[in-house]
Structures are given as C-alpha cells and as structure tokens.
Amino acid sequence: MKKIFFTLTSLLFLSFLISCNNKKLTEVVEVPLPTAQEKVTLGFPDDVKANPGSFLLDKLPYSYDALAPSISPLTLEVHYSKHYLTYTNNLNAAIEGTEYENMSIENILAKLDVNDTELRNNAGGFYNHSLYWKSMGPKGGGTPKDTIAVAIDRDFGSFNEFKTAFIQEASLQFGSAWVWLIVDKAGKLKITSSQNQDNPLMRNAAVPGTPILALDLWEHAYYLGYQYRRKTYIDSFFNVINWDNVNENYKNSFIKKY
Ligand SMILES: [Fe+2]
C-alpha cells in the first residue's frame, strides 16, 4: 500500500513539474508586440535621387504603402530606394562616355551586346522596374477596359483565359525572372518570360516584342511580405494591376519609334 501511495505521489509531482516547465517554455517563446517607438518609418519616393547621369529614376506614382496589402510597404520602399536606385546608378556609370550615353533606354536594350553583362543587367534592371512601377496602382485590379480588353479577348479568348495563362507562366519560373505581356511585331498580344534582368526588347529574347505589363519575380519583390509563398504574390499582383496604364502602353506600342 505504501509502495502504491509513493508511486502515485511521484507521478503527481512529475506531472506538476512538466506543467510548470511547459508554462515556462510558453513564456520564453512569446514574442512581444512592437511598441510605437519600434514601428518602421517609411521614407518618401521623391527623396530618392540617382547620381548625375543620362537617366533619372522614373517617379514612383504612389506612396510606399499605397499597394498594401498586395505589396508590403517595406518591400516597395527597399525595392524602389535600393534595388532600382542601384540599377539606375550602375546603368549611368556603364554608359558614361560611350555610344549609348545619349540613346533612349529602348534603343540601348535593342543594340547592346549581350556578352556585356554589366550593361545588360543594369539597362534591363532600369527598364524592367520602370515598367513594373507603372504596371501597378492603388486603384488597380479588376478587369481591363477599352482597347486592351478587346485585344485580350481577341488574342487569349477571354480575360480569365489570359489570367490563367499569365499565372501559369509565372508559376513555371525558377529563380530570378520576369513575366511579360508583350505586343509582338504583328501586333498580337503574347505572354512570355525572361531570366535575371533580361527582357523582350533584347536581341537574345526568346519571344521578342514591346512589353506593356511586367511582373517582377525576384525574391526582393515579395520576400518581406510573402516569404516562400511566391504563388500568393503572383495571385495578389492581379489585385493591383493598373489596367489604364497597360491600355496606354498597348496603344503607344504601335506609335513608339525608338
Ligand atoms: Fe526587382
């Protein structure tokens, strides 16, 4: 009897210890909410300036928090004020004193030697991001209207078929890449993609054409907001596409002369 009593007492004491230990563990791993002083303070896009050179930064046409929650404010700030600024400064440095110094960016992309990786990466980085900013907007999303809507129905069957194909193309990419809606030489809309900072204006393009919509699939474009959930970022992009700008880009693609 004494033995049974001792065993029960030991078990009760052991479970008390485990219970205390779990409580202690919970208290240790608990993450406190940030205080007001710890909140991240966003800067202003207009305060970001490229070094003197041929190209200025394209003005970000909205604030860093304007695309939330689809694009997190910190993502947009770092993307614009660090990555885009670096591509622009590097492009200006790469073309200074060369035949490219006074060319349009489209002309540089069409003419550059793809073995010149410094120029290829930074000219692409500048152009691609400039289009990406304009591809999105705080009142974006929904379905396209006007001329681009007719062209999408004509070339993809419907908006939903276009959306499915665009998301599929994006989902197939591995690593740092871009997905594009382009106008080819025959005036037809096509979806294509490119690796690194390449784009459909370059001589090595698998599917050449004039880009009118750009999706950045580099990790820096989404990781702070989505971490590994790249597919969620791709889906969310459709909540912020600026179809008015895509429509203008489409109409301009027929009259632009480089
Ligand atoms: Fe980017």
Short mmCIF file of N, CA and C and ligand atoms in Angstrom, two decimals, residues 79 129 178 216 220, ligand 1:
data_model
loop_
_atom_site.label_atom_id
_atom_site.label_comp_id
_atom_site.label_asym_id
_atom_site.label_seq_id
_atom_site.Cartn_x
_atom_site.Cartn_y
_atom_site.Cartn_z
N HIS A 79 12.67 48.03 -52.50
CA HIS A 79 12.73 47.73 -53.93
C HIS A 79 13.05 48.99 -54.75
N HIS A 129 12.13 47.63 -64.12
CA HIS A 129 11.49 48.19 -62.92
C HIS A 129 10.65 49.41 -63.26
N TRP A 178 11.29 37.43 -64.83
CA TRP A 178 10.21 38.38 -65.11
C TRP A 178 9.17 37.71 -66.00
N ASP A 216 7.63 41.35 -61.67
CA ASP A 216 8.96 41.05 -61.12
C ASP A 216 8.86 39.81 -60.23
N HIS A 220 13.42 39.70 -54.03
CA HIS A 220 13.35 41.01 -53.38
C HIS A 220 12.00 41.70 -53.63
FE FE B 1 13.08 43.93 -58.69
#
